[in-house]
Short mmCIF file of C-alpha atoms in Angstrom, two decimals:
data_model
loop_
_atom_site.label_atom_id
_atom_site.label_comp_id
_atom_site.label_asym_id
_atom_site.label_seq_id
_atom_site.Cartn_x
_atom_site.Cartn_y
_atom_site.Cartn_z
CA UNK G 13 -21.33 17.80 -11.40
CA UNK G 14 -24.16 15.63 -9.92
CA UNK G 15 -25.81 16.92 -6.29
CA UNK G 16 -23.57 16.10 -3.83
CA UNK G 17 -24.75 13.12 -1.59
CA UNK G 18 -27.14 13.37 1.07
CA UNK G 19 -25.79 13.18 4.81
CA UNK G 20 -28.63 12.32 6.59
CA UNK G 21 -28.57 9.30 4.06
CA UNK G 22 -25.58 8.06 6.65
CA UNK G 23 -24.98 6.89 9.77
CA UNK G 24 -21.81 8.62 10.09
CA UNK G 25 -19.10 6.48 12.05
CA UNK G 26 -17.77 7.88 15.32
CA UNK G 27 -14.60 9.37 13.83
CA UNK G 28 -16.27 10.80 10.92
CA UNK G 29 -18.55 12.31 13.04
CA UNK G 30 -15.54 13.97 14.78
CA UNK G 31 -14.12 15.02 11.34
CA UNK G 32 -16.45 16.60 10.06
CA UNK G 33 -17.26 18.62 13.24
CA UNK G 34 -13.46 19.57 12.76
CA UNK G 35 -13.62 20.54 9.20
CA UNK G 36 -16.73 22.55 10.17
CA UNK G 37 -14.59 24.49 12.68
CA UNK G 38 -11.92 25.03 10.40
CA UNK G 39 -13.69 26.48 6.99
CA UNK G 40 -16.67 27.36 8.10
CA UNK G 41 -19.37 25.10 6.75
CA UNK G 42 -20.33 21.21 6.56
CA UNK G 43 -18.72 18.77 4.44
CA UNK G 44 -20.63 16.87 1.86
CA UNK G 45 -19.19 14.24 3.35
CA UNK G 46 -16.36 11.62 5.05
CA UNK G 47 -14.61 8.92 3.31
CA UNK G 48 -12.41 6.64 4.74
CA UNK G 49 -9.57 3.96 2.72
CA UNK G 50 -7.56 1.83 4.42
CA UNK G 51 -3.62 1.56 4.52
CA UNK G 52 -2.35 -2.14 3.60
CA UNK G 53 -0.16 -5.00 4.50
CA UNK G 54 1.33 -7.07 1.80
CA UNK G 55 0.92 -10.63 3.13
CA UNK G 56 3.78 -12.00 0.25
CA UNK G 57 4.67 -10.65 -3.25
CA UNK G 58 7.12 -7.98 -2.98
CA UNK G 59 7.77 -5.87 -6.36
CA UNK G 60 5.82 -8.33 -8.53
CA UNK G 61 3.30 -5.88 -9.14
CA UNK G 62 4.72 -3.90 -11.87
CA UNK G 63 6.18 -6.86 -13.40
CA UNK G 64 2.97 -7.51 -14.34
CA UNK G 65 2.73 -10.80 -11.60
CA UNK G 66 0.95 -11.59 -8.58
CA UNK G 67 0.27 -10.05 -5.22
CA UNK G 68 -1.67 -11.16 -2.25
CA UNK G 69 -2.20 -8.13 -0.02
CA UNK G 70 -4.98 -7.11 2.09
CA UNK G 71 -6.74 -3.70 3.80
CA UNK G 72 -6.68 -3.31 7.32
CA UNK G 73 -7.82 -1.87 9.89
CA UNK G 74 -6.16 1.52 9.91
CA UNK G 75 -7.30 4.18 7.21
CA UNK G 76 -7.19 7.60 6.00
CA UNK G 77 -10.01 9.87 6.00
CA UNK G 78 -10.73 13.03 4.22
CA UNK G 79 -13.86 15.65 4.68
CA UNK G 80 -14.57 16.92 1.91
CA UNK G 81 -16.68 20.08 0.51
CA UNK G 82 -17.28 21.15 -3.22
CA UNK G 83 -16.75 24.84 -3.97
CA UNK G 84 -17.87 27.20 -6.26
CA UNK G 85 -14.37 28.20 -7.90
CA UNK G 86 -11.30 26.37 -8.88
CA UNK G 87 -9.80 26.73 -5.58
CA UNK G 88 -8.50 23.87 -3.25
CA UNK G 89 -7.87 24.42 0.09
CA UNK G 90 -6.49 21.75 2.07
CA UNK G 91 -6.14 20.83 5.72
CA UNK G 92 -4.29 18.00 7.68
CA UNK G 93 -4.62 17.32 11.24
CA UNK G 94 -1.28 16.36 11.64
CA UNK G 95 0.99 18.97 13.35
CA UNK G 96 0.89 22.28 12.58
CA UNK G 97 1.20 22.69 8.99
CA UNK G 98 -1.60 25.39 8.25
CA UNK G 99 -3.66 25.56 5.43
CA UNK G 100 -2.25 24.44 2.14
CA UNK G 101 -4.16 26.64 -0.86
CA UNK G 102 -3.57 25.71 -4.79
CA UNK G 103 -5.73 26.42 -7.78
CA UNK G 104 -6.60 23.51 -10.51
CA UNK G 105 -5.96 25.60 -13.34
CA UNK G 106 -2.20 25.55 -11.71
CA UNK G 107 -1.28 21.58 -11.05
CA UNK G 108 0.60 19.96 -12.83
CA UNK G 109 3.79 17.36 -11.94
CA UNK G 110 6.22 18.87 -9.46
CA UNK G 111 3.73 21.73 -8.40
CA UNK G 112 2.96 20.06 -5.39
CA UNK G 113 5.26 18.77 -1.92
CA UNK G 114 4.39 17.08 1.15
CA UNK G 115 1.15 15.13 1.93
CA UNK G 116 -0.55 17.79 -0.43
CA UNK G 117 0.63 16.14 -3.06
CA UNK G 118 -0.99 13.08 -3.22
CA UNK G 119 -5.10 14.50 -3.07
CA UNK G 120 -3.32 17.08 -5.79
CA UNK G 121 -2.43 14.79 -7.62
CA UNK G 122 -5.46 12.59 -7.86
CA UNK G 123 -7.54 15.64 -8.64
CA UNK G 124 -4.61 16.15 -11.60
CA UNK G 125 -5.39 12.60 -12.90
CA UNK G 126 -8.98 12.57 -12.59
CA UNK G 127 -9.06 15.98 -14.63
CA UNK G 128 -6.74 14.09 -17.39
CA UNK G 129 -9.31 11.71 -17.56
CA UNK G 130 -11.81 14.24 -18.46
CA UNK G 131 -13.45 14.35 -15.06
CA UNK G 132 -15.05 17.89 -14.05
CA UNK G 133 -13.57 17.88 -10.43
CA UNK G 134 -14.37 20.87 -8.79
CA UNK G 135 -12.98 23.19 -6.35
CA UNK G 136 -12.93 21.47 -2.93
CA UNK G 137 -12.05 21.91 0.89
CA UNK G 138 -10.42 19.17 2.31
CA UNK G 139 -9.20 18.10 5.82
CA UNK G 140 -7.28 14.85 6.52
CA UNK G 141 -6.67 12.58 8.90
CA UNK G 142 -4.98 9.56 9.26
CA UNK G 143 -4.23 6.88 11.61
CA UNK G 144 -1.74 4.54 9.38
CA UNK G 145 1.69 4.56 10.10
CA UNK G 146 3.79 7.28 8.21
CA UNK G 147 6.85 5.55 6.55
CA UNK G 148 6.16 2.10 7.59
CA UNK G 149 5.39 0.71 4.45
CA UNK G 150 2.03 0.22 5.11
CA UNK G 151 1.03 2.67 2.37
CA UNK G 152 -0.08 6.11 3.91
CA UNK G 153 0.00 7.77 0.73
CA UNK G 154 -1.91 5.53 -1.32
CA UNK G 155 -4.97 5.70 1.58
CA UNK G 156 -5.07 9.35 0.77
CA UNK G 157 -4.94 9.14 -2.61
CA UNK G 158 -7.58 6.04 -2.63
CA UNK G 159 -10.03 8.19 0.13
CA UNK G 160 -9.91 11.51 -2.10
CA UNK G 161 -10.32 9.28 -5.63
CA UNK G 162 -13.61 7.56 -4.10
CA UNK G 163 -14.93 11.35 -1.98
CA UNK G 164 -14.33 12.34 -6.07
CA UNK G 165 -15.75 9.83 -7.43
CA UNK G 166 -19.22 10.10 -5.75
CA UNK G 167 -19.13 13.96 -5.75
CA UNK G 168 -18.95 14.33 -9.02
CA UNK G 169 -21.07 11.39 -10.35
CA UNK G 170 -17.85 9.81 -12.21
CA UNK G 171 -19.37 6.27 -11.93
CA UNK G 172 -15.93 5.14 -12.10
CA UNK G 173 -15.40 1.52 -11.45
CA UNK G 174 -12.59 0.25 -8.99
CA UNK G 175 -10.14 -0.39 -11.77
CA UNK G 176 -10.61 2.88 -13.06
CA UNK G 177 -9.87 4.37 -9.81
CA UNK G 178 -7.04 2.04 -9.36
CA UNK G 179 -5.27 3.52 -12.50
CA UNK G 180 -6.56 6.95 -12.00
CA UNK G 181 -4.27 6.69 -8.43
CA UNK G 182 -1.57 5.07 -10.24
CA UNK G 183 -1.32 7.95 -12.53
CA UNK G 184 -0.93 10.51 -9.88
CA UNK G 185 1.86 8.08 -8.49
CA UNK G 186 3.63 7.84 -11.60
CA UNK G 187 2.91 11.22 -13.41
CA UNK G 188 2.31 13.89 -10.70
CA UNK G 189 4.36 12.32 -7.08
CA UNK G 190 7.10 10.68 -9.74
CA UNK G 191 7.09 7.56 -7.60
CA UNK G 192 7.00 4.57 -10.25
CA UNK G 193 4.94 2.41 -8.23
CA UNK G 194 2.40 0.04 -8.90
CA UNK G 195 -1.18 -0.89 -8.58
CA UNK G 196 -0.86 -2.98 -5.41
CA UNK G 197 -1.71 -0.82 -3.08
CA UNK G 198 -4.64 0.72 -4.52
CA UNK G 199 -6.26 -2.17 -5.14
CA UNK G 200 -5.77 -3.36 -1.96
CA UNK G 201 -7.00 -0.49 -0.76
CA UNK G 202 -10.10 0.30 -2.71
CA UNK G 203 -10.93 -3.74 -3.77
CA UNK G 204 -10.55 -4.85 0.00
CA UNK G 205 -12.50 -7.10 2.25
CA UNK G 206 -13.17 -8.23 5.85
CA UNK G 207 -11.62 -11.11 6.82
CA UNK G 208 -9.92 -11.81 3.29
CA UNK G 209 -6.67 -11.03 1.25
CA UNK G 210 -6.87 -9.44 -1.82
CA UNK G 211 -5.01 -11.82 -5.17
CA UNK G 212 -4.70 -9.87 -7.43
CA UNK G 213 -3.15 -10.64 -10.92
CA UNK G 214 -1.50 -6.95 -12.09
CA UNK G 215 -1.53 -7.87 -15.75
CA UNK G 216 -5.38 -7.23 -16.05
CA UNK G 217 -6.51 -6.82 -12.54
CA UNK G 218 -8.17 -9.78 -12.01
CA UNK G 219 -8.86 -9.80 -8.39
CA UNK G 220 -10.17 -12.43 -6.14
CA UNK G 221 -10.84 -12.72 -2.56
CA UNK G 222 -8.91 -15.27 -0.55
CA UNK G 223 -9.73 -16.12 3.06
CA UNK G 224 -7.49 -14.80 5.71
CA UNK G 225 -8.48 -15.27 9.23
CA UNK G 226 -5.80 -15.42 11.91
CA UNK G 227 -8.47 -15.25 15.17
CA UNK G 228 -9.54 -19.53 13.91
CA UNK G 229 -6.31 -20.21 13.51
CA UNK G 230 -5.05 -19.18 17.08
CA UNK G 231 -2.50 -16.69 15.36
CA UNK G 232 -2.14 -12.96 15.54
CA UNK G 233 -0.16 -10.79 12.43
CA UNK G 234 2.54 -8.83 14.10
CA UNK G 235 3.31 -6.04 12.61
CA UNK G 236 6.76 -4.52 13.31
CA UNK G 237 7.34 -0.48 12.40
CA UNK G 238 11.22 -0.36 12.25
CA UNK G 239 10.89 3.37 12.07
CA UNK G 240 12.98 3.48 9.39
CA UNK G 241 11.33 5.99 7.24
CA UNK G 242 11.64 4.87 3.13
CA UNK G 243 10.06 6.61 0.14
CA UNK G 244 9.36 5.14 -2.92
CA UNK G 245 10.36 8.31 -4.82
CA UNK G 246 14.07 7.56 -4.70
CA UNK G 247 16.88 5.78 -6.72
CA UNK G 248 16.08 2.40 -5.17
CA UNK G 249 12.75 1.82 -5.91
CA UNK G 250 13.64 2.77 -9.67
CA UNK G 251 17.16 1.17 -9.89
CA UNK G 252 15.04 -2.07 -9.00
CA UNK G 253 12.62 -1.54 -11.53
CA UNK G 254 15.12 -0.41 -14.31
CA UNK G 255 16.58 -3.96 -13.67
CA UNK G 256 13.73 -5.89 -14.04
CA UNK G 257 13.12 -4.05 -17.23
CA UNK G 258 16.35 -5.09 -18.02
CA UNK G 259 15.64 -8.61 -17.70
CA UNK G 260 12.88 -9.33 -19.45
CA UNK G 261 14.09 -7.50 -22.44
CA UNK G 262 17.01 -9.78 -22.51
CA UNK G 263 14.97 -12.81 -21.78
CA UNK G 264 12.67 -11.87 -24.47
CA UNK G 265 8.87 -11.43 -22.66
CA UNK G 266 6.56 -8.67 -22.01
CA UNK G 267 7.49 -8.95 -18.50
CA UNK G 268 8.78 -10.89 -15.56
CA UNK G 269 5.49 -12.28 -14.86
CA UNK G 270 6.11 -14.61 -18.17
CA UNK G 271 9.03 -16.71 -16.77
CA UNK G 272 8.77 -19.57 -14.88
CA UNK G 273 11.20 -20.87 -12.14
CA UNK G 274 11.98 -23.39 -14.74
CA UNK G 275 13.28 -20.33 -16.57
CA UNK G 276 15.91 -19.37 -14.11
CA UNK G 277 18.87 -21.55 -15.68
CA UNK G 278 19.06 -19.86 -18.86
CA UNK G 279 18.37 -16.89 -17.32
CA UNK G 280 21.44 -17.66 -14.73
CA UNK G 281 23.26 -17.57 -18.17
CA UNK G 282 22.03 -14.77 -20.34
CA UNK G 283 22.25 -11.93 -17.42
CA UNK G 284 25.00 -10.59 -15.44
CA UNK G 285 25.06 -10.96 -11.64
CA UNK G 286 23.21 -8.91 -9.90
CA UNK G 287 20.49 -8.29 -12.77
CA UNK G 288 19.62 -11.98 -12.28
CA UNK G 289 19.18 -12.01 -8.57
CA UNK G 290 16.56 -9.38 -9.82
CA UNK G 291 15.01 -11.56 -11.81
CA UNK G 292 15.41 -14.58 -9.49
CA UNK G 293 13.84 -12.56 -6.79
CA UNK G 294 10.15 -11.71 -8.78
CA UNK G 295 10.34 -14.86 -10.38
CA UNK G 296 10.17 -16.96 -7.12
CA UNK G 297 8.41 -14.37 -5.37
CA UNK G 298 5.47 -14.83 -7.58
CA UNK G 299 5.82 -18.43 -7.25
CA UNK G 300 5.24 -17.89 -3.53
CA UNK G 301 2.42 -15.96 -3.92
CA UNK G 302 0.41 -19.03 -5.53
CA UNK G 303 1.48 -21.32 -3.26
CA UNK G 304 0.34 -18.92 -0.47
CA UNK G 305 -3.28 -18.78 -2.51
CA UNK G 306 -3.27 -22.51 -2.49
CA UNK G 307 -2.20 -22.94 0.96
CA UNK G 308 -4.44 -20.50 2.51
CA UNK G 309 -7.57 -21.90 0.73
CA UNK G 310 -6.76 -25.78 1.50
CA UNK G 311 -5.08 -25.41 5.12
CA UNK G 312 -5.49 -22.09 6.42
CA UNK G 313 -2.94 -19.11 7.35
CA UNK G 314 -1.01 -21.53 9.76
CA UNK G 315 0.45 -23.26 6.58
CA UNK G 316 2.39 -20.19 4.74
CA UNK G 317 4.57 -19.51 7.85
CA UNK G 318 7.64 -20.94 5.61
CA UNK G 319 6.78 -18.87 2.14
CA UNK G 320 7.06 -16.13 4.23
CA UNK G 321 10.58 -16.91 5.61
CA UNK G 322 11.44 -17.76 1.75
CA UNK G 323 10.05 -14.45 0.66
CA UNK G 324 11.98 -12.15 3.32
CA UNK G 325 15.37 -14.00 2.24
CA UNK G 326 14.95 -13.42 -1.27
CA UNK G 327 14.11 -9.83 -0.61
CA UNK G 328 17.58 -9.92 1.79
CA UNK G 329 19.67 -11.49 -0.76
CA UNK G 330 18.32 -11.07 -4.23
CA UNK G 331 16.36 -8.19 -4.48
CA UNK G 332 18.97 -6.59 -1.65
CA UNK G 333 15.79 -4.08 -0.44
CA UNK G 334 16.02 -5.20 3.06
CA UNK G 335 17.75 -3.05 6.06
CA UNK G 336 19.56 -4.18 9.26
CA UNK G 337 16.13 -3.15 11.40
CA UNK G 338 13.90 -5.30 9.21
CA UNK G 339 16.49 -8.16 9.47
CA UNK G 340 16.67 -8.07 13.37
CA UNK G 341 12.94 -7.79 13.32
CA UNK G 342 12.44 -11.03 11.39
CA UNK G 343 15.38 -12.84 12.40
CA UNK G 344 13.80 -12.41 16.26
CA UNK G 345 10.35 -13.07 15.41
CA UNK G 346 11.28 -16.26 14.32
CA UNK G 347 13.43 -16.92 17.24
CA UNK G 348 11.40 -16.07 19.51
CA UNK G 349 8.05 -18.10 18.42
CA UNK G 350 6.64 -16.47 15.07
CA UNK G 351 5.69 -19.34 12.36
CA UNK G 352 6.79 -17.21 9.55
CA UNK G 353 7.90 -13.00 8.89
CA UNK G 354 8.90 -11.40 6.15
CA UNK G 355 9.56 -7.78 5.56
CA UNK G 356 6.54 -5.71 3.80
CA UNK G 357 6.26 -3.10 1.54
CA UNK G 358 8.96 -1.65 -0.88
CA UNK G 359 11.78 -2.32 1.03
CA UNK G 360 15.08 -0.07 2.67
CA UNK G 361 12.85 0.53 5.58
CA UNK G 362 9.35 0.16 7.02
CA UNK G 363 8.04 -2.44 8.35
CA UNK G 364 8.01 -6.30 9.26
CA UNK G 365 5.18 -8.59 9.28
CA UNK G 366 5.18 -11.57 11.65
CA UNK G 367 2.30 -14.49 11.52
CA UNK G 368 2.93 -15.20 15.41
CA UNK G 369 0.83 -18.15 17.59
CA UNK G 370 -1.55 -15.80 19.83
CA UNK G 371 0.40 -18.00 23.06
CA UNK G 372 4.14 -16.73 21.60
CA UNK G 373 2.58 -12.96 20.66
CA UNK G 374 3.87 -11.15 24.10
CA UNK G 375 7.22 -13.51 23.61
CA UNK G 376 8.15 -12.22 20.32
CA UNK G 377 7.26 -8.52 21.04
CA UNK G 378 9.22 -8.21 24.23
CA UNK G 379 12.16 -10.23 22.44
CA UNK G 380 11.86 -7.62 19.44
CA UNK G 381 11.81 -4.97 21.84
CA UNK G 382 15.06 -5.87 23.54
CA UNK G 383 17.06 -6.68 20.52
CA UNK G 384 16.20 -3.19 18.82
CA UNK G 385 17.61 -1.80 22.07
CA UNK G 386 20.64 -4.21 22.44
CA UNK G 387 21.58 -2.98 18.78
CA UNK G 388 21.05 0.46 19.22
CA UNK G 389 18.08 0.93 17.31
CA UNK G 390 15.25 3.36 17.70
CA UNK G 391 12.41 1.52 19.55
CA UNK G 392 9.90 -0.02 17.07
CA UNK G 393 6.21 0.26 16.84
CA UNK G 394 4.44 -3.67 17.10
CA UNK G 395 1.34 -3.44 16.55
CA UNK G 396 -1.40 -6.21 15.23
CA UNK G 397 -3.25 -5.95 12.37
CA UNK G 398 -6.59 -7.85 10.43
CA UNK G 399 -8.35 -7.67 7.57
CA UNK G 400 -10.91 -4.65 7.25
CA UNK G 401 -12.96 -3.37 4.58
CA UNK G 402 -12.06 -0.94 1.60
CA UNK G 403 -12.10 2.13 0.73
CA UNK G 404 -15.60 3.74 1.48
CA UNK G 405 -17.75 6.84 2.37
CA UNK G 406 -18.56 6.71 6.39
CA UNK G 407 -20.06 9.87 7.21
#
């Protein structure tokens, strides 16, 4: 394992600062260090990512940070400032998939991966803390996972590259949390710029940055936190999957990603019902995402307002991952001044995304406000969001 990095070689960010003097308090000596990644927001391309397609998300400005100290054994103790959960102890000798529950498991499991890969990751002490939205779809877990990978990566001298890091968190997803996800989010996450999107193909990671600035544009991006927890770990999220699997056996390509809209018609004939509206869904939805590319680089973000509307309805009706919450949110949002909205993330829950004129913004969050109450519905979170930088170490 290389020396750990130098401190003073920082100028350690406000809330680092804080953390650190926190995980001082709580194990008795400094970190090495404070790393920081970023939740996201997936501007359009739901569940094209592991049919090999396109995305266009991007990092914002709410992250994940972890303070983090090597040890001398095998030990890991780990820390979270939220609630009252107490320390959380493991040894590395002892992970493996399933070994681990609750937030623990997503640092565990990186640590896992990394050590599959060969890596010499040592014993650490680790406290969290986070400021993006449990649940919302906004991709909590993967800003642990993508803050711990990087702390790793620079502690021990890895030298690993982005991509490596990107599949090094995807096999902790798949392998050790048994959530078949992606590699969105992590490359959003650790491949993420200010003041950009992040399109990304997910056949060989090709990424490339794509301007998206709302402030020029006199718009704000809404987003709406249904509080309608989801997790990816569940029957949906893999039903989904199984079906695009399904599809593009019977169609005869590697994946999704290889069939055009042109495609659909013998498609609409070769699969039964609902696997096609599967299939309809990614096909059109990565579609969308070049056209949003385009748009955004010719005309700026005020031009996409209807690919989002297309997106959330095919997500509503094909894909059939949306919820009554996210449906209200959108359907209001767009009532109520919004240019375009869309629910984000993997769907039966989370949240909604609305690209709102900065005049309509207070319109369309009391509207959203009363309509949640008028149906019942727990009170959402509205927050906005931009652009912000990747994952990175800040104190």
């Amino acid at each position: 394992m290389s020396a750990a990095p130098d401190p003073a070689a920082f100028q350690a960010e406000p809330a680092a600062k804080a953390l650190a003097d926190r995980f001082t308090r709580a194990f008795g000596t400094s970190p090495a260090g404070v790393w920081q990644a970023p939740g996201r927001v997936n501007l359009i391309g739901e569940h094209t990512d592991y049919n090999e397609g396109f995305v266009l998300p991007f990092a914002i400005d709410r992250a994940a940070r972890v303070a983090v100290g090597p040890r001398a054994d095998s030990m890991v103790r780990l820390l979270s400032t939220y609630g009252d959960q107490g320390t959380v102890t493991a040894s590395l000798d002892s992970l493996e998939p399933g070994s681990a529950k609750g937030w623990t498991k997503y640092p565990l499991g990186v640590m896992w991966a990394l050590r599959e890969r060969g890596i010499d990751v040592p014993g650490i002490d680790l406290l969290l803390d986070s400021d993006v939205p449990l649940g919302a779809g906004l991709s909590s877990s993967h800003a642990i996972e993508c803050a711990v990978v990087t702390a790793l990566n620079d502690l021990t001298g890895a030298g690993l590259a982005a991509e490596d890091m990107v599949l090094a968190t995807q096999r902790a997803e798949n392998d050790f949390v048994g959530a078949p996800t992606g590699i969105m989010d992590q490359s959003a996450s650790l491949r993420g710029a200010k003041g950009h999107a992040v399109f990304l193909d997910c056949r060989d990671q090709n990424a490339s940055l794509v301007p998206f600035e709302t402030e020029p544009a006199a718009l704000v991006l809404l987003v709406i936190d249904t509080k309608v927890q989801h997790s990816h770990a569940d029957g949906g999220y893999a039903s989904r999957r199984a079906s695009c699997e399904l599809g593009a056996e019977v169609m005869g390509v590697k994946a999704l990603r290889d069939l055009q809209v042109g495609d659909l018609e013998e498609a609409s004939g070769l699969l039964d019902a609902v696997t096609f509206r599967r299939v309809r869904h990614v096909v059109t939805e990565n579609d969308r995402v070049v056209q949003t590319v385009e748009r955004l680089s010719a005309e700026g973000p005020g031009a996409i307002g209807a690919l989002l509307d297309a997106s959330h309805a095919s997500m509503r009706d094909d894909f059939e991952i949306s919820c009554p919450e996210l449906d209200l949110a959108v359907d209001t949002a767009r009532a109520n001044g919004a240019i375009g909205a869309r629910m984000t993330g993997g769907g039966f829950g989370g949240a909604a995304i609305a690209l709102t004129p900065v005049a309509a913004e207070q319109a369309v969050r009391a509207a959203v406000v009363q309509a949640f109450a008028v149906a019942g519905f727990t009170a959402p979170d509205i927050f906005t969001v931009s652009p912000a930088a990747g994952a990175r170490r800040v104190g």
